[in-house]
XYZ file of C-alpha atoms in Angstrom:
664
model
C -48.504 69.923 -70.287
C -51.187 71.658 -67.944
C -54.063 69.878 -66.961
C -57.109 71.249 -64.683
C -57.174 68.816 -61.582
C -61.212 69.346 -61.189
C -63.611 67.756 -64.470
C -64.844 71.101 -64.688
C -64.204 72.695 -68.582
C -61.330 75.454 -68.475
C -64.118 77.580 -70.105
C -66.081 77.525 -67.532
C -63.523 78.989 -64.820
C -62.530 82.002 -64.737
C -58.475 82.742 -66.169
C -57.935 83.226 -62.604
C -59.443 79.822 -60.882
C -58.436 77.896 -64.315
C -55.098 78.558 -63.736
C -55.273 77.585 -60.010
C -56.487 74.398 -60.577
C -53.765 73.828 -63.439
C -51.312 70.950 -62.817
C -47.812 69.712 -65.447
C -48.077 66.488 -66.505
C -45.413 63.893 -67.483
C -42.961 61.025 -66.516
C -41.973 60.461 -62.563
C -38.092 62.596 -62.824
C -36.819 58.791 -60.557
C -32.999 59.856 -60.886
C -34.034 63.838 -59.327
C -36.433 61.855 -56.534
C -33.134 59.333 -55.780
C -30.831 63.002 -55.764
C -33.856 64.269 -52.731
C -33.689 61.512 -50.931
C -29.809 61.921 -50.229
C -29.770 65.467 -50.644
C -31.458 67.099 -47.059
C -31.929 63.824 -44.970
C -27.914 62.828 -44.931
C -26.840 65.927 -43.963
C -29.557 66.158 -41.391
C -28.262 62.216 -39.631
C -24.589 63.871 -39.786
C -25.357 67.116 -37.956
C -27.792 64.994 -35.234
C -24.516 62.454 -34.790
C -22.112 65.447 -34.229
C -24.632 67.466 -32.102
C -24.870 70.300 -34.092
C -28.791 70.351 -35.516
C -28.922 74.112 -35.901
C -25.867 73.684 -38.583
C -27.268 70.819 -39.783
C -30.905 72.752 -40.232
C -29.243 75.098 -42.413
C -26.998 72.782 -44.239
C -30.441 71.057 -45.376
C -32.874 74.351 -46.036
C -29.713 74.766 -48.644
C -30.022 71.568 -50.295
C -34.136 72.294 -49.779
C -33.514 75.143 -51.741
C -31.846 73.281 -54.668
C -33.905 70.526 -54.583
C -36.926 73.000 -55.749
C -34.407 74.299 -58.198
C -33.287 70.819 -59.819
C -34.805 70.552 -62.675
C -34.636 68.200 -66.152
C -31.955 69.282 -68.435
C -28.204 68.963 -68.737
C -25.691 68.989 -65.856
C -23.537 71.998 -66.706
C -26.596 74.292 -67.003
C -27.833 72.443 -63.533
C -24.913 74.363 -61.752
C -25.774 77.807 -62.689
C -30.079 77.130 -62.237
C -28.633 75.507 -58.384
C -25.396 77.453 -57.528
C -26.880 80.734 -58.253
C -29.585 80.979 -56.455
C -27.240 78.999 -53.641
C -24.638 82.175 -53.298
C -27.239 84.465 -52.621
C -29.202 82.508 -50.107
C -25.907 82.105 -48.556
C -25.305 86.074 -48.992
C -29.201 86.529 -47.587
C -28.461 84.305 -44.801
C -24.942 86.488 -43.681
C -26.936 89.652 -44.389
C -30.399 88.763 -42.889
C -28.418 87.055 -39.107
C -26.318 90.354 -38.946
C -29.003 92.942 -39.604
C -31.528 91.116 -37.174
C -28.975 91.016 -34.861
C -27.443 94.773 -34.887
C -31.157 96.003 -35.932
C -34.246 97.130 -34.531
C -37.367 97.116 -36.182
C -37.472 100.064 -38.060
C -34.754 99.816 -39.404
C -34.864 96.183 -39.679
C -37.670 97.026 -41.688
C -36.501 99.780 -43.741
C -32.911 97.607 -45.103
C -34.942 94.497 -45.632
C -37.564 96.287 -48.142
C -34.731 97.934 -50.277
C -33.432 94.390 -50.005
C -36.689 93.434 -51.600
C -36.400 96.607 -53.725
C -33.200 95.122 -55.641
C -33.935 91.672 -55.282
C -37.335 91.942 -56.979
C -35.159 94.922 -60.066
C -33.013 92.150 -60.757
C -35.174 88.774 -60.809
C -36.277 90.460 -64.215
C -33.391 89.406 -65.789
C -34.862 86.016 -66.315
C -35.445 82.369 -64.253
C -32.005 82.149 -63.163
C -31.964 85.639 -61.556
C -34.994 85.456 -60.212
C -34.333 82.216 -58.486
C -31.278 84.420 -56.605
C -33.986 86.765 -56.088
C -36.515 84.461 -53.876
C -33.688 82.851 -52.107
C -31.800 86.006 -50.695
C -35.123 87.209 -49.510
C -36.391 84.164 -47.868
C -33.118 83.474 -46.098
C -32.584 87.208 -45.278
C -36.032 86.514 -43.546
C -34.775 83.390 -41.816
C -31.452 84.689 -41.052
C -33.263 88.045 -39.171
C -35.641 85.737 -37.271
C -34.807 82.071 -36.742
C -33.042 82.290 -33.156
C -30.102 80.158 -33.856
C -26.559 80.590 -31.627
C -24.723 80.348 -34.681
C -22.579 83.466 -36.096
C -23.601 84.173 -39.519
C -20.751 83.368 -41.755
C -20.860 80.013 -40.092
C -25.124 79.754 -40.963
C -23.852 80.916 -44.607
C -21.842 78.686 -45.063
C -23.505 75.469 -44.583
C -26.285 76.736 -46.235
C -24.139 77.058 -48.727
C -22.564 73.577 -48.220
C -26.260 72.338 -48.182
C -26.397 73.296 -51.530
C -22.990 71.919 -53.025
C -24.012 68.664 -52.082
C -27.122 68.500 -53.889
C -24.645 70.147 -57.463
C -22.028 66.751 -56.580
C -25.269 64.509 -56.575
C -26.534 66.358 -59.856
C -22.909 65.608 -61.644
C -22.116 62.908 -60.067
C -25.278 60.465 -59.712
C -25.877 58.750 -63.285
C -29.446 59.230 -65.040
C -31.578 55.858 -65.022
C -30.553 53.708 -68.656
C -28.338 56.612 -69.090
C -25.174 54.508 -68.926
C -25.294 52.793 -71.841
C -23.737 56.198 -73.395
C -21.224 59.059 -72.156
C -23.584 59.763 -68.941
C -22.361 63.000 -68.544
C -24.760 64.169 -71.563
C -27.770 62.881 -71.829
C -29.741 65.797 -70.973
C -27.886 67.654 -73.708
C -28.587 64.493 -75.589
C -32.547 63.984 -74.464
C -32.310 67.888 -75.318
C -30.936 67.142 -79.501
C -33.764 63.946 -79.623
C -36.401 66.259 -78.451
C -35.714 69.068 -81.283
C -35.736 66.088 -83.930
C -39.037 64.469 -82.303
C -40.994 68.123 -82.500
C -39.828 68.325 -85.847
C -41.556 65.414 -87.067
C -44.626 66.083 -84.847
C -44.814 70.024 -86.806
C -44.325 67.796 -90.214
C -47.288 65.431 -89.136
C -49.841 68.522 -88.835
C -48.997 70.903 -90.922
C -52.373 71.076 -92.542
C -54.074 70.843 -89.767
C -55.638 72.477 -86.621
C -52.527 71.073 -84.277
C -50.297 72.648 -86.420
C -49.491 76.282 -84.737
C -49.097 74.550 -81.409
C -46.497 72.345 -82.935
C -44.760 74.964 -83.980
C -44.490 76.851 -80.593
C -43.860 73.182 -79.260
C -41.062 72.896 -81.477
C -39.719 76.693 -80.242
C -39.921 75.085 -76.196
C -37.714 71.782 -77.407
C -35.046 74.487 -79.105
C -35.027 76.464 -76.327
C -34.531 73.489 -74.636
C -31.666 72.032 -75.708
C -29.860 75.152 -77.187
C -29.872 76.153 -73.082
C -28.250 72.927 -72.403
C -25.420 72.590 -74.729
C -24.306 76.294 -74.109
C -24.516 76.314 -70.402
C -21.146 77.456 -68.844
C -18.196 75.513 -69.791
C -14.506 75.966 -68.773
C -13.111 76.031 -72.605
C -14.531 78.326 -75.151
C -15.123 75.474 -77.262
C -16.267 71.709 -76.664
C -13.448 69.805 -75.010
C -14.876 65.345 -75.712
C -15.919 63.820 -78.938
C -19.418 63.601 -77.250
C -20.457 67.143 -77.125
C -18.748 67.715 -80.804
C -21.109 65.100 -82.516
C -24.270 66.649 -80.069
C -23.278 70.084 -80.773
C -23.213 69.129 -84.405
C -26.153 67.200 -84.484
C -28.279 70.019 -83.122
C -27.024 72.739 -85.674
C -28.414 69.914 -88.513
C -31.583 70.525 -86.564
C -31.698 74.218 -87.769
C -32.100 74.060 -91.126
C -34.878 70.813 -90.585
C -36.844 73.282 -88.174
C -36.787 76.311 -90.641
C -38.328 73.989 -93.741
C -40.318 72.550 -91.223
C -41.928 76.263 -90.263
C -42.316 77.216 -94.307
C -43.944 73.545 -94.800
C -46.693 74.504 -91.856
C -47.041 78.051 -93.100
C -47.828 76.702 -96.728
C -50.500 74.812 -94.863
C -50.727 71.912 -97.164
C -51.137 68.869 -95.699
C -48.019 66.255 -96.093
C -47.766 62.526 -96.924
C -46.884 59.960 -93.262
C -43.805 59.318 -94.285
C -42.126 63.039 -94.852
C -42.022 63.130 -90.713
C -40.762 59.533 -90.836
C -36.735 61.214 -91.368
C -36.730 63.464 -88.267
C -38.293 60.536 -86.087
C -35.495 57.962 -87.412
C -32.932 61.367 -86.489
C -33.959 62.136 -82.903
C -33.982 57.535 -82.400
C -30.106 57.441 -84.207
C -29.671 60.400 -81.242
C -30.823 58.626 -78.464
C -28.700 55.573 -79.454
C -25.924 57.045 -80.662
C -26.023 54.795 -83.860
C -26.017 55.943 -87.374
C -29.526 56.899 -88.603
C -28.922 54.558 -91.934
C -30.900 55.683 -94.731
C -33.410 58.674 -94.241
C -37.439 58.575 -96.434
C -36.669 61.578 -99.104
C -39.445 64.175 -99.729
C -40.572 64.558 -102.891
C -38.928 67.466 -104.349
C -42.210 69.205 -105.712
C -41.701 72.648 -103.847
C -39.513 75.052 -101.901
C -40.404 73.865 -98.883
C -39.952 70.270 -99.353
C -36.859 70.058 -101.063
C -35.646 72.393 -98.131
C -36.337 69.608 -96.232
C -35.091 66.720 -97.959
C -31.364 68.886 -98.645
C -31.189 69.308 -94.445
C -32.485 65.603 -93.719
C -29.409 64.181 -96.231
C -27.091 66.828 -94.568
C -28.308 65.101 -90.954
C -27.670 61.975 -92.128
C -23.688 62.579 -92.923
C -23.465 64.714 -90.144
C -24.736 61.186 -87.868
C -22.643 58.767 -90.134
C -19.669 60.717 -89.524
C -19.980 61.811 -86.358
C -19.045 65.856 -87.167
C -20.643 68.986 -89.219
C -17.821 67.775 -92.277
C -18.201 64.187 -92.947
C -15.990 62.301 -95.526
C -17.642 62.873 -98.866
C -17.635 59.847 -101.312
C -19.378 59.128 -104.953
C -22.334 57.634 -103.296
C -23.428 60.653 -100.824
C -24.836 62.771 -103.031
C -23.411 66.120 -101.592
C -24.107 67.664 -104.220
C -27.413 67.778 -103.622
C -27.155 70.222 -101.098
C -26.495 73.893 -100.966
C -23.265 73.990 -99.874
C -23.963 77.093 -97.227
C -25.752 74.888 -95.594
C -22.861 71.898 -94.724
C -20.732 75.316 -93.886
C -23.508 76.987 -92.119
C -24.297 74.290 -89.540
C -20.415 74.158 -89.148
C -19.884 77.590 -88.194
C -23.336 77.355 -85.531
C -21.997 73.826 -83.547
C -17.582 75.065 -83.657
C -18.572 79.132 -83.225
C -21.259 79.168 -80.633
C -25.081 78.825 -80.769
C -26.052 82.551 -79.297
C -25.488 85.380 -81.801
C -25.616 88.021 -79.138
C -24.753 86.844 -75.345
C -25.954 88.752 -72.842
C -23.487 91.856 -72.014
C -23.634 94.135 -68.719
C -25.017 97.370 -70.154
C -27.864 94.430 -71.634
C -28.480 93.463 -67.921
C -28.523 97.067 -66.617
C -31.357 97.991 -68.612
C -33.326 95.085 -68.356
C -33.124 95.514 -64.033
C -33.786 99.870 -64.143
C -36.427 99.072 -67.780
C -39.949 99.107 -66.978
C -40.266 95.266 -66.465
C -37.396 95.698 -63.866
C -39.242 98.327 -61.905
C -42.104 97.061 -61.842
C -40.911 93.587 -60.015
C -38.575 95.889 -57.875
C -41.589 97.818 -56.666
C -43.888 95.433 -55.949
C -41.991 92.968 -54.252
C -40.527 95.514 -51.872
C -43.585 96.683 -50.507
C -45.286 93.783 -50.074
C -42.337 92.224 -48.629
C -41.398 95.517 -46.299
C -45.179 94.918 -45.375
C -44.996 91.889 -44.757
C -41.368 92.252 -42.444
C -43.705 95.382 -40.627
C -46.514 93.830 -39.640
C -44.293 90.768 -38.343
C -42.346 92.646 -36.527
C -45.277 94.917 -34.583
C -46.968 91.161 -33.787
C -43.708 90.758 -31.621
C -43.649 87.202 -32.671
C -41.055 85.211 -31.722
C -40.409 83.325 -34.660
C -41.466 86.075 -37.875
C -39.415 85.274 -40.226
C -42.329 82.950 -41.763
C -44.676 85.765 -42.808
C -42.251 87.991 -44.735
C -40.397 84.608 -46.496
C -44.120 83.109 -47.528
C -44.773 86.869 -49.358
C -42.023 86.194 -50.788
C -43.192 83.009 -52.958
C -46.746 84.296 -53.439
C -45.674 88.340 -54.498
C -42.864 87.214 -57.351
C -44.447 87.877 -60.799
C -42.550 86.222 -62.655
C -43.929 82.505 -60.142
C -47.779 82.755 -61.807
C -50.214 84.994 -61.251
C -50.841 86.257 -57.511
C -54.167 85.257 -56.858
C -53.311 81.520 -58.211
C -50.371 81.659 -55.968
C -52.089 82.580 -53.038
C -55.721 80.053 -53.188
C -52.766 77.666 -53.725
C -50.289 78.456 -50.765
C -53.013 78.890 -48.698
C -54.234 74.948 -49.512
C -50.933 73.819 -49.824
C -49.707 74.832 -46.174
C -53.066 74.165 -44.524
C -52.748 70.678 -46.454
C -48.698 70.088 -45.070
C -49.303 71.373 -41.713
C -51.827 68.727 -40.626
C -50.459 66.147 -42.696
C -46.928 67.288 -40.173
C -49.190 67.652 -37.384
C -50.262 63.883 -37.491
C -47.010 62.739 -38.077
C -45.464 64.865 -35.325
C -47.737 63.096 -32.972
C -46.409 59.580 -33.645
C -43.429 59.515 -35.141
C -40.031 59.410 -32.375
C -37.813 61.939 -32.505
C -35.439 62.723 -33.758
C -35.109 59.637 -36.306
C -38.643 60.338 -37.299
C -38.127 63.407 -38.457
C -35.105 62.958 -39.864
C -36.648 60.201 -42.260
C -39.609 62.856 -42.739
C -37.186 65.434 -44.320
C -35.799 62.675 -46.107
C -39.442 61.321 -47.808
C -40.160 64.863 -48.240
C -37.163 65.436 -50.283
C -37.615 62.566 -52.504
C -41.098 64.305 -53.064
C -40.360 67.240 -54.037
C -38.903 66.904 -57.560
C -42.622 65.238 -58.272
C -45.020 68.127 -56.617
C -43.271 70.829 -58.412
C -45.928 70.045 -60.549
C -48.087 72.323 -58.729
C -47.876 74.758 -56.674
C -50.173 73.605 -54.035
C -48.426 70.264 -53.681
C -44.962 71.631 -53.972
C -46.252 73.867 -50.899
C -47.843 71.143 -48.654
C -44.474 69.184 -48.967
C -42.272 71.763 -47.734
C -44.365 72.812 -45.108
C -43.632 69.504 -44.047
C -40.164 69.429 -44.624
C -39.537 73.114 -42.714
C -41.655 71.688 -40.267
C -39.733 69.010 -39.144
C -36.489 71.019 -39.422
C -37.589 73.421 -37.544
C -38.579 70.876 -35.231
C -34.749 68.992 -35.296
C -33.262 72.702 -34.480
C -35.006 72.543 -31.000
C -38.123 74.227 -31.729
C -41.689 73.526 -30.618
C -43.872 72.268 -33.162
C -45.279 75.255 -34.800
C -48.432 74.014 -37.656
C -50.850 75.910 -36.053
C -49.055 79.791 -35.956
C -47.548 78.433 -39.378
C -51.130 78.156 -41.088
C -52.100 81.202 -39.287
C -49.195 83.564 -40.290
C -49.655 82.032 -44.181
C -52.966 83.201 -44.633
C -52.239 86.580 -42.804
C -48.754 86.530 -45.984
C -51.840 85.892 -48.085
C -53.715 89.039 -47.457
C -50.858 91.064 -47.379
C -50.369 90.360 -50.940
C -53.468 90.381 -52.275
C -53.790 94.376 -51.118
C -50.437 94.955 -51.237
C -50.104 93.704 -54.706
C -53.185 95.621 -56.266
C -52.876 98.822 -54.855
C -52.443 101.520 -57.518
C -48.542 101.452 -58.125
C -47.124 105.067 -60.050
C -46.894 104.645 -63.724
C -47.938 101.942 -66.104
C -49.254 98.508 -65.064
C -47.701 95.673 -67.132
C -44.295 96.092 -67.398
C -43.056 93.539 -67.433
C -44.984 92.262 -70.259
C -44.177 95.429 -72.382
C -40.231 95.110 -71.962
C -41.187 91.432 -73.164
C -43.030 92.457 -76.427
C -40.885 95.280 -77.422
C -37.634 92.934 -77.196
C -39.747 90.503 -79.420
C -40.936 92.637 -81.828
C -37.022 94.084 -82.305
C -35.763 90.362 -81.987
C -39.109 89.596 -85.175
C -37.299 93.348 -87.099
C -33.801 92.210 -86.875
C -35.025 88.678 -88.013
C -36.812 90.042 -91.277
C -34.557 92.753 -92.081
C -31.891 89.965 -92.230
C -33.731 88.251 -94.667
C -35.252 90.602 -96.927
C -31.674 92.161 -97.627
C -29.656 88.282 -98.034
C -26.944 89.232 -95.541
C -28.986 91.796 -92.413
C -26.981 94.998 -93.946
C -29.372 96.609 -96.076
C -27.668 96.401 -99.101
C -29.381 93.685 -101.280
C -25.996 91.821 -100.934
C -26.180 88.022 -101.227
C -30.093 87.313 -102.158
C -29.199 85.813 -105.649
C -26.373 83.756 -104.217
C -28.088 82.383 -101.642
C -30.244 80.667 -104.647
C -30.096 76.279 -104.365
C -26.693 76.079 -106.629
C -25.082 78.978 -104.772
C -21.352 78.853 -103.511
C -20.066 79.473 -100.411
C -17.943 82.542 -101.366
C -18.814 85.570 -100.599
C -20.513 84.799 -96.870
C -22.756 82.391 -97.869
C -22.349 80.000 -94.960
C -22.068 83.491 -92.583
C -25.224 84.354 -93.599
C -26.762 81.071 -92.771
C -25.529 80.571 -89.635
C -26.409 84.307 -88.816
C -30.052 84.059 -89.996
C -30.439 81.170 -88.166
C -29.191 82.334 -84.824
C -31.812 85.261 -85.396
C -34.873 83.557 -86.436
C -33.859 81.215 -82.888
C -33.764 84.764 -81.049
C -37.330 86.084 -82.639
C -39.342 82.686 -81.617
C -37.169 82.382 -77.858
C -38.172 86.163 -77.152
C -41.708 85.666 -78.371
C -41.837 82.328 -76.900
C -40.880 84.593 -72.956
C -43.417 87.228 -73.922
C -46.081 84.830 -74.763
C -45.349 82.808 -71.191
C -45.299 86.601 -69.294
C -48.673 87.568 -71.120
C -50.426 83.923 -70.376
C -49.389 85.393 -66.553
C -50.739 88.421 -66.583
C -53.995 87.505 -68.429
C -54.511 85.089 -65.205
C -54.223 87.548 -62.682
C -57.316 88.909 -61.263
C -59.484 91.741 -63.908
C -57.928 95.153 -61.644
C -54.116 93.712 -62.791
C -55.367 91.603 -65.999
C -56.732 95.176 -67.355
C -53.110 96.605 -67.840
C -52.223 94.002 -70.636
C -54.781 93.881 -72.340
C -54.742 92.834 -76.127
C -51.053 92.481 -75.829
C -52.034 88.654 -76.691
C -52.698 89.798 -79.870
C -49.488 91.178 -80.521
C -47.887 88.450 -79.872
C -49.936 86.514 -81.904
C -49.173 88.947 -85.150
C -45.440 88.226 -84.497
C -45.853 85.759 -84.373
C -46.724 85.294 -88.145
C -45.398 87.285 -89.144
C -41.852 85.491 -87.926
C -43.441 82.174 -89.447
C -43.976 84.332 -93.208
C -40.230 85.555 -92.847
C -39.041 81.687 -92.077
C -41.323 80.999 -95.359
C -39.548 83.705 -97.435
C -36.025 83.022 -96.400
C -37.025 79.104 -97.132
C -37.989 80.406 -100.929
C -35.686 82.968 -101.559
C -32.987 80.207 -101.155
C -34.539 78.011 -103.574
C -35.168 80.801 -106.437
C -33.898 84.211 -105.385
C -37.098 85.514 -105.525
C -40.510 86.395 -103.183
C -43.799 85.347 -104.839
C -46.707 88.114 -104.846
C -48.146 85.744 -102.080
C -45.145 86.353 -99.797
C -45.132 89.750 -100.525
C -49.095 90.648 -99.355
C -48.611 88.462 -96.746
C -46.377 90.548 -94.874
C -47.286 93.507 -96.132
C -50.724 93.158 -94.462
C -48.529 91.446 -91.828
C -46.427 94.175 -90.723
C -49.863 96.541 -91.224
C -51.668 94.461 -88.714
C -48.925 95.123 -86.553
C -48.818 98.586 -86.154
C -52.522 98.317 -85.565
C -52.356 95.753 -82.775
C -49.451 98.107 -81.131
C -51.716 100.912 -80.726
C -54.813 99.421 -79.490
C -52.641 97.752 -77.034
C -51.299 101.290 -76.038
C -47.353 100.059 -76.828
C -45.285 101.941 -77.968
C -44.343 102.050 -81.749
C -42.942 99.686 -83.970
C -38.996 99.953 -84.554
C -38.529 102.443 -86.812
C -38.545 101.108 -90.740
C -40.600 97.574 -89.597
C -44.026 98.945 -91.917
C -42.060 99.768 -94.842
C -39.044 96.583 -94.260
């Protein structure tokens, strides 16, 4: 969770300054620290030993960028998270090198500005695309401005080799403490266990002030586990028993999360023992042992009956290792609805995403309002930095546009917050490096400094100023190993100039309506909430009303009951995920200076109403499963929220809601 560095109450500071002081907390990722030590440093040692320092610098840069993208998660998801930006960075090195050699100042500025427009628009797709866009632009500036004797294709190849080396370390090195189980799936195991922990925390908070925050934490845990399990694979289905078991355990958590959300919506506090079952399941995921008997909640209301059914199904899944357990006379499998087990089986076997990304959807995101605003803002700042750097006739001008890229990317944080942290981090890093450079032997001391900095990157990513300081030390050391003079003071001046350029250009009036990314995210979240609500109220989502009565507590799985459950859970996941993405974009926009923050005023209230609507829809789904009909409380709450949503959207200046949402 983020916390401020200083002891000043956050409410006493403006949002743009509060955000600049926030830092993430959590345990030290020792496995990532070890990979950081073994990444750039050894590559540089080999290059020094063979006398090819410039190519070693390129490989170390690739490893450094890969280390910045080396975040907690499963090994499978780490491959695209690190590899896709690495490929983009290698392409940027090649493009920048050949453009810098063959173009004059003005054509080079135009070419890099166009590249910024493309990379910025692509960044609207998601975190991996954003990382790729960042590395593409930074590497293009380095390729065009760093004087190295090697041709562009060699530079790109060694940059990519550095990225590949860290990927090898990520896949091969086990996580400390994970050797007791199959260490290949330690990230997946931790993600699934986190889901059960989040369910337990939500159940413990029901009826209290923290219930809303715990529900948001459950959404984040489900998103993390879903991404970890749904990463790229060579085969369509899970190829090992360990992976099949984890997917079954994740699927078994979906009805538990649904029941817990419905209970939180009701607002009635629960006995402490209600949260014990999910906690024991979390321990069972981590240890790989059977969960044993679980305390059953009193089956007094629909939410508790749904929770009891989901707990029983989860216990059978854990004890028998799959979604279709061996049945015995003592197993009480008749006590839970058959579609529950079949629904989790379908989810575990056929996929965790309802609608995977398609080329058309990606193109709409890139060319939509969010993509256009991203692209224009990045292109203007990047192009302006390149133009100023070319006008100054500085030999090593690449630092200026590379710094501008890290500052201006809208998805990386509020603009003024990143400017403040970048300036402070660069000054600190440059001063620290100047002190080390004065006493360390060369090149041995500089190589050791690179290895130490690589180890610090996973810890420093908790705050942008700290990350900037560590990266500044690492890059300055690499520059000196590559044969350039010590450049601490020039780096400070270039960074401050880049900060000024981005602050001015980033706040210039722009054509069209600002806040396009927030509006696009909210539109996607509204569509997802509408699809989820329509599905729940119709029973099957096709508008015919078929299946509502047959989905009660004793319904069979003939007639699509299992498919209905699996589709409903997928729609619910999509609604909460898109809402979380919209909320993150809104929070970033709210922390901008008032000149930018005013363009998204009122959108936080729209997101809050959508969250309450999805919570209510979940409560309706659980109640329909139990009784086959809704109570007046459910229908009145739905009607009030739909009306409120329309009013909120009009106040925030958003487009009209999807057709039929008010009358759904």
